[in-house]
Coordinates of C-alpha atoms in Angstrom, one line a residue:
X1 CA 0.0 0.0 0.0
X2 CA 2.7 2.6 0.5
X3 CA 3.9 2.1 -2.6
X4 CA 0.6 3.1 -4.2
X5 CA 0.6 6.2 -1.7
X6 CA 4.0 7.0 -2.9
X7 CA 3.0 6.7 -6.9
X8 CA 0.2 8.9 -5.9
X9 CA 2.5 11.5 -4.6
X10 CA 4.6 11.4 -6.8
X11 CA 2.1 12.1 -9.7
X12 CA 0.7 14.6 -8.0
X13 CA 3.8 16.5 -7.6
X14 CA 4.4 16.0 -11.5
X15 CA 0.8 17.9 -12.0
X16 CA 2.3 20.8 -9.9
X17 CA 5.6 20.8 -11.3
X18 CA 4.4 21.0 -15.2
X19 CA 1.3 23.4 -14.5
X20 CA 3.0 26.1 -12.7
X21 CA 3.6 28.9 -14.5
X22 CA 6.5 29.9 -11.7
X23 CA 8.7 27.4 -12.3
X24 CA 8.4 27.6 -15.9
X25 CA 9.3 30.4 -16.2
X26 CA 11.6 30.8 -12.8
X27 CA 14.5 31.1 -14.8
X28 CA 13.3 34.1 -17.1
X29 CA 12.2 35.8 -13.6
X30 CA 15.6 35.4 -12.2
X31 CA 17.5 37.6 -15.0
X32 CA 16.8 41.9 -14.3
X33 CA 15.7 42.6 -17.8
X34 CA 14.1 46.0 -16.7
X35 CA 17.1 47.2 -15.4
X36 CA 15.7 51.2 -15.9
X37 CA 12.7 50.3 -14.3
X38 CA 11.5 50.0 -10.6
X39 CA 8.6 47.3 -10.9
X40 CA 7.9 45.6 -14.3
X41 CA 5.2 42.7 -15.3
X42 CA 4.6 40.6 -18.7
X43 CA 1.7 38.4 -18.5
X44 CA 0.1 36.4 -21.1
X45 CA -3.9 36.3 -21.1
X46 CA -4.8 33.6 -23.4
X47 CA -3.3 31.2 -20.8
X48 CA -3.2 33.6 -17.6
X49 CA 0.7 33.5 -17.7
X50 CA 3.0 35.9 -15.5
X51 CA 6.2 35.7 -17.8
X52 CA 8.1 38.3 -15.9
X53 CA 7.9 39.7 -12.6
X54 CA 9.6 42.3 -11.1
X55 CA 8.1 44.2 -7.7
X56 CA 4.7 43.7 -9.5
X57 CA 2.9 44.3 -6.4
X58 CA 5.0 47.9 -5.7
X59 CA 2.6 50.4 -5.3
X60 CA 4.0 53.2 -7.7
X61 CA 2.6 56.4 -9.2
X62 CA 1.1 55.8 -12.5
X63 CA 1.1 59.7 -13.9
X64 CA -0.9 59.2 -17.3
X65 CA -1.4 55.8 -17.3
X66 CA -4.0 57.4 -14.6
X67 CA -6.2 58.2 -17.9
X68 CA -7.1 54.3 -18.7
X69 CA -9.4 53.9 -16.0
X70 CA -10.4 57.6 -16.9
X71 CA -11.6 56.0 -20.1
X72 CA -12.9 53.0 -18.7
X73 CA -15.7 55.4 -16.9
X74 CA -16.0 57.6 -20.0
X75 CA -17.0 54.8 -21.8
X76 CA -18.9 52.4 -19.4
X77 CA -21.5 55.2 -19.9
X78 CA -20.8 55.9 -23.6
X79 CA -19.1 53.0 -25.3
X80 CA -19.5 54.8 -28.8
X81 CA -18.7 57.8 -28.1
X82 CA -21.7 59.8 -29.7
X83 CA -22.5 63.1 -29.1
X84 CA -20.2 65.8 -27.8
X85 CA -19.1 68.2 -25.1
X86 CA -18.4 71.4 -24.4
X87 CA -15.2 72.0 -22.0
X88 CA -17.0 73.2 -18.5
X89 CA -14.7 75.7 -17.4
X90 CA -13.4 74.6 -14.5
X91 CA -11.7 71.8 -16.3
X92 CA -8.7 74.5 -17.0
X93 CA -8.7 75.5 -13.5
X94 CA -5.4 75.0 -12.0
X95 CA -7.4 72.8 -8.7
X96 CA -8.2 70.4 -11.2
X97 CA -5.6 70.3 -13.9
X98 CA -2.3 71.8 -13.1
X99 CA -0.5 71.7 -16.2
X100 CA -1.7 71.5 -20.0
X101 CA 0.5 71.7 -23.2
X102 CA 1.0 75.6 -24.3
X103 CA 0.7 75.2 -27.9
X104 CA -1.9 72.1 -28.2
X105 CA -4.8 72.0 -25.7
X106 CA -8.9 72.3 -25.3
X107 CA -9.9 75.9 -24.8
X108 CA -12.8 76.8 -22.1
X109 CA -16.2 76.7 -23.8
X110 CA -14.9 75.3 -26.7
X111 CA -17.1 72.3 -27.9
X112 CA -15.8 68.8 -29.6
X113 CA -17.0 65.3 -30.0
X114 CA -17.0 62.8 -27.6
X115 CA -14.5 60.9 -29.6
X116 CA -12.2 63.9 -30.7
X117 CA -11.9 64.4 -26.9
X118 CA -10.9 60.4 -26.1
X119 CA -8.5 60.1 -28.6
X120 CA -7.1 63.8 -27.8
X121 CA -6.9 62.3 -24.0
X122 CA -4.9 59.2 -24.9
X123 CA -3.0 59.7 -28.0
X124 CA -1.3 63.2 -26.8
X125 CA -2.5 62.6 -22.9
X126 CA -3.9 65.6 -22.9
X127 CA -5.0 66.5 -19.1
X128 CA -7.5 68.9 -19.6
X129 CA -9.8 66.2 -21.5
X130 CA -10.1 64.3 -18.4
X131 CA -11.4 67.3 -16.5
X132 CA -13.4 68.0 -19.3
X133 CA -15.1 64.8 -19.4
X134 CA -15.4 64.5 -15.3
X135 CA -17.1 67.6 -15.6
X136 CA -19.1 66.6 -18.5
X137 CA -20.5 63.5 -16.3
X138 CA -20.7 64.8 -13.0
X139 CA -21.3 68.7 -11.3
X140 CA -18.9 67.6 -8.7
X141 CA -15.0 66.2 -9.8
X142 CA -15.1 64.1 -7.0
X143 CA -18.1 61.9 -7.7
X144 CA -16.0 60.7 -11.2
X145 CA -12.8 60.1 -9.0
X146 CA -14.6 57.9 -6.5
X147 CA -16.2 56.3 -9.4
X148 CA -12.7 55.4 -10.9
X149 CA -11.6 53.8 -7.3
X150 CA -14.8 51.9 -7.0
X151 CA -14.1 50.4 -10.7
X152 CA -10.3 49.6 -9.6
X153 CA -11.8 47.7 -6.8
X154 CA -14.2 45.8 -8.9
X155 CA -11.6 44.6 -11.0
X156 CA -9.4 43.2 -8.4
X157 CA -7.0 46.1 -8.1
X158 CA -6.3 45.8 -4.5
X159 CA -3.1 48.0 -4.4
X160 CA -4.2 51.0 -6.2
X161 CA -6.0 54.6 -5.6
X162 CA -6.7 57.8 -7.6
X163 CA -7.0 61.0 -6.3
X164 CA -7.4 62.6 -9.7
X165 CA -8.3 61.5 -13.4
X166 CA -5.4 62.8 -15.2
X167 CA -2.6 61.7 -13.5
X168 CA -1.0 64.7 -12.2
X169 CA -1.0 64.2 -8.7
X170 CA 1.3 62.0 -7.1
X171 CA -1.1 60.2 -4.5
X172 CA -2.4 58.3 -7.3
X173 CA -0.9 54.8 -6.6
X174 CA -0.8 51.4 -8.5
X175 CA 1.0 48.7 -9.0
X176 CA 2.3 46.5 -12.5
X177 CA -0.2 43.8 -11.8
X178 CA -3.1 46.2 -10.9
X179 CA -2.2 48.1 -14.4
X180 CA -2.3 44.8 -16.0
X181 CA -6.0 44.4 -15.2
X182 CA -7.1 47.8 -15.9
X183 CA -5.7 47.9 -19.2
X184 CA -7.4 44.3 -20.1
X185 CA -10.6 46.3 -19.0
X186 CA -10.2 49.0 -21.4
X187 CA -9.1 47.1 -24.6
X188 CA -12.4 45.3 -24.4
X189 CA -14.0 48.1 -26.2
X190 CA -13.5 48.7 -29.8
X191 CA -13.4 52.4 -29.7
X192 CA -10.9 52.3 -26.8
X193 CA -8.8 50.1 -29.3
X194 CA -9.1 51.6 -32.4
X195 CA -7.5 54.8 -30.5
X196 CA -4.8 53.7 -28.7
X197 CA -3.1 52.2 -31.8
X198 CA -3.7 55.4 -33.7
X199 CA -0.5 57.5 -34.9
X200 CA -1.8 60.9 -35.2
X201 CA -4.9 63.4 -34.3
X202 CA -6.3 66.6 -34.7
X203 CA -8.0 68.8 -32.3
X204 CA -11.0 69.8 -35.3
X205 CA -12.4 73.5 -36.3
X206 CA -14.9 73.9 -33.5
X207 CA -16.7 77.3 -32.2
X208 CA -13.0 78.2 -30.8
X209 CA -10.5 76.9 -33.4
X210 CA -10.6 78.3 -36.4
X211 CA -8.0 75.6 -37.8
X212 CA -7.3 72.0 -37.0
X213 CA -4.7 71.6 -34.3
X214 CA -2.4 68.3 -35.2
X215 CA -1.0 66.0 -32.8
X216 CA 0.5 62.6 -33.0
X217 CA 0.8 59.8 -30.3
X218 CA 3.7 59.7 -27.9
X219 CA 3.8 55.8 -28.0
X220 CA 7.0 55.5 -29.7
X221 CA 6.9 52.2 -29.6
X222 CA 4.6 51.7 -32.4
X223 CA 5.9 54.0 -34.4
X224 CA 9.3 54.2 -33.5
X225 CA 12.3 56.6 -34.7
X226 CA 15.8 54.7 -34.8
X227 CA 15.9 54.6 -30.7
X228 CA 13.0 52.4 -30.6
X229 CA 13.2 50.3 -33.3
X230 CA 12.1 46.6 -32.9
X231 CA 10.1 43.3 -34.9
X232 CA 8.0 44.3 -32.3
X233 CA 6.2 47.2 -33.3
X234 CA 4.2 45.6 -35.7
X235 CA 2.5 43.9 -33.2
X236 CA 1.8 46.5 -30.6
X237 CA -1.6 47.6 -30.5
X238 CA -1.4 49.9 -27.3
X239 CA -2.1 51.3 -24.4
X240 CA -0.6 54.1 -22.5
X241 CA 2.6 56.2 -21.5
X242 CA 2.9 58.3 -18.4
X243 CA 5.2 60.5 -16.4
X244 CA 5.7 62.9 -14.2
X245 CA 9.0 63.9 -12.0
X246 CA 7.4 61.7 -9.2
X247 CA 6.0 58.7 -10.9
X248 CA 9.6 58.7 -13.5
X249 CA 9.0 57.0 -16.8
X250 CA 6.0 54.8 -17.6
X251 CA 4.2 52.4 -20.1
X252 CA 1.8 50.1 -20.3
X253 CA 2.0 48.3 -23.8
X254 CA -0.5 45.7 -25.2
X255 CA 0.9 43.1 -28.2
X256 CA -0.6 40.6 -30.2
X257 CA 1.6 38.2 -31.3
X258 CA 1.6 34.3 -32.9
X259 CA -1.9 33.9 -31.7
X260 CA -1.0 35.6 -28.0
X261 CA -2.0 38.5 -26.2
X262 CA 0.7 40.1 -24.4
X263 CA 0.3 43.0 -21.4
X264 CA 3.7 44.5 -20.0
X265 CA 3.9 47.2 -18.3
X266 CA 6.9 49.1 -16.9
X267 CA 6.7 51.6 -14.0
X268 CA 9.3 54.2 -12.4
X269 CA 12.0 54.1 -15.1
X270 CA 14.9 56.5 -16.0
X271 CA 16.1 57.7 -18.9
X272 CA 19.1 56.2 -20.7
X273 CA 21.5 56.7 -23.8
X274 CA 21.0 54.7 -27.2
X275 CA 23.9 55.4 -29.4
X276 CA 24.8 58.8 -28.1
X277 CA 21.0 59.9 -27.9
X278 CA 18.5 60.4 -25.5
X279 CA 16.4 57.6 -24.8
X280 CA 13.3 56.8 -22.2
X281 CA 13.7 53.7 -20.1
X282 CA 10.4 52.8 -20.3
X283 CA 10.5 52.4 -23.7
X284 CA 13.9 50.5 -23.8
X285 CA 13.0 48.4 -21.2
X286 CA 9.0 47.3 -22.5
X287 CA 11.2 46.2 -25.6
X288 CA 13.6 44.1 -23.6
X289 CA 10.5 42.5 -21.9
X290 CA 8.7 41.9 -25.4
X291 CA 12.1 40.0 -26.5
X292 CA 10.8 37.2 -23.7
X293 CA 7.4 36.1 -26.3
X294 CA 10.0 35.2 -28.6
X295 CA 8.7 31.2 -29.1
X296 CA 6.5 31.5 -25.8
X297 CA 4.7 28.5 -25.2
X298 CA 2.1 28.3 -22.2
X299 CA 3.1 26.1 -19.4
X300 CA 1.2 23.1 -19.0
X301 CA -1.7 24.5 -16.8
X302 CA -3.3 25.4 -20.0
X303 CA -4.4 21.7 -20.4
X304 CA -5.0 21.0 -16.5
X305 CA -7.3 18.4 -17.0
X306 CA -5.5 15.6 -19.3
X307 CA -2.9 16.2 -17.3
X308 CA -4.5 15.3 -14.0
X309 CA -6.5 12.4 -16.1
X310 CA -2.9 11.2 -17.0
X311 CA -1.6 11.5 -13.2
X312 CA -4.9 9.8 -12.5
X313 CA -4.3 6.6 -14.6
X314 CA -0.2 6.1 -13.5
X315 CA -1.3 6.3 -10.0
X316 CA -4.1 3.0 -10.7
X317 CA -1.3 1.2 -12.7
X318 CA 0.7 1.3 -9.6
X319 CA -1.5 0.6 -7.4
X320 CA -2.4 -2.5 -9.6
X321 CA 0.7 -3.6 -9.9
X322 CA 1.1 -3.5 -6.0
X323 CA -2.1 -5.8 -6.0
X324 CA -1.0 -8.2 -8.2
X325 CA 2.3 -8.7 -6.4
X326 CA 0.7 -9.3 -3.8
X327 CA -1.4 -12.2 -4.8
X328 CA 1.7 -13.9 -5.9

């Protein structure tokens, strides 16, 4: 009989051994491959992988990664963006949004599609589109910001907090993991997607601009100059950059690749050289994450089932053996 308990075991501990994704991928987790970069994740969602960790539980300040979950609410309420605003004017206020771009940003009163104003928001992380759209939602600022925390804490995001909806403020707190989830949240809807992989924008002719204003995206990644360059960025299909001088450099990134969907995202990075030029860390290190899909397989936990089934049938062949030894 022990040695059918022992079989047992020892199948058992075969089931744990080939369906954890830890120790398959212990040995990618063990090399720093985010050296610019205080906390860092790649997970795989087709077969819930974690491919790389690094501090992902490190609470951190996102900066303009802060303006997923801003969309997230936007369009909970709105998923096609119809219809338009018109910027409230205490959206430019300095309370609410401290700093917006001097040469590129939504003028008080001025009125612009829904849309226009999303893909102003994440393309060009514009902070004065998320105070208009809190604004456009709710009389009080603060009823959208405890909106955005209840959502964080429906989705499982245990470690993270917002205090604002741009980003700006450096009590907003989350961690790689919790970015992880939120960004899976957002690339659900269509409109959120079709965005986020856009290279360029315009702010439109509206009752306050008498001539387009043109933008482009700041996720280099996708379309990178000869810093960023990678096999990658064919496959990148998002999400969002952020940074501030507390929260350093930031970026979560979304790629689909050989059937896969990747999430990464990188979080309090510096900046670094690439060939005697300026380069952010964020960037450089998302790329040496992305390098770890090259011929990803899932572990075994994928297929949970046969493999238990298998575990299963060498435990009865031992324990038949054991039976018929002992009739002899």
């Amino acid at each position: 009989m022990n040695l059918k308990l022992t079989a047992i075991a020892a199948a058992l501990l075969l089931v744990f051994a080939v369906s954890s994704p830890t120790a398959a991928y212990a040995s990618a987790a063990q090399e720093d491959v985010t050296p610019l970069s205080k906390a860092a994740i790649l997970y795989e969602e087709t077969s819930d992988t974690v491919i790389y960790d690094k501090n992902k539980d490190m609470q951190l300040t996102p900066a303009s990664m802060t303006k997923v979950m801003t969309a997230i609410i936007v369009l909970e309420d709105n998923p096609e963006l119809k219809g338009e605003l018109t910027v409230d004017p205490r959206a430019l206020k300095r309370y609410y949004c401290s700093w917006k771009d001097i040469n590129c940003h939504l003028e008080e009163g001025e009125t612009i599609s829904c849309y226009e104003c999303m893909k102003f928001m994440l393309l060009f992380s514009a902070n004065e589109a998320t105070t208009a759209f809190a604004f456009s939602m709710y009389d009080d600022y603060g009823d959208f910001v405890d909106r955005m925390n209840a959502k964080a804490e429906e989705l499982g995001c245990r470690n993270t907090h917002f205090s604002d909806t741009s980003g700006l403020s450096a009590t907003n707190i989350t961690t790689p993991e919790d970015m992880v989830k939120i960004c899976r949240e957002a690339m659900k809807n269509e409109k959120f997607r079709e965005i986020v992989r856009s290279e360029k924008g315009e702010l439109p002719v509206s009752n306050k601009r008498s001539e387009p204003t043109p933008y482009e995206t700041l996720l280099r990644v996708i379309y990178p100059d000869e810093r960023y360059e990678s096999p990658y960025s064919q496959y990148i299909i998002g999400v969002k950059t952020g940074w501030t001088p507390a929260s350093g450099y930031c970026y979560s990134c979304c790629m689909e690749k050989d059937g896969y969907v990747f999430y990464s995202v990188v979080m309090g990075a510096e900046d670094t050289e690439v060939n005697g030029q300026w380069a952010q860390g964020d960037f450089i290190d998302t790329l040496s994450l992305l390098k770890l899909t090259d011929d990803f397989q899932p572990p075994a936990s994928k297929f949970p089932v046969i493999i238990i089934v298998a575990a299963v049938i060498i435990a009865s062949a031992a324990g038949v053996i054991v039976v018929k030894k002992k009739k002899k």
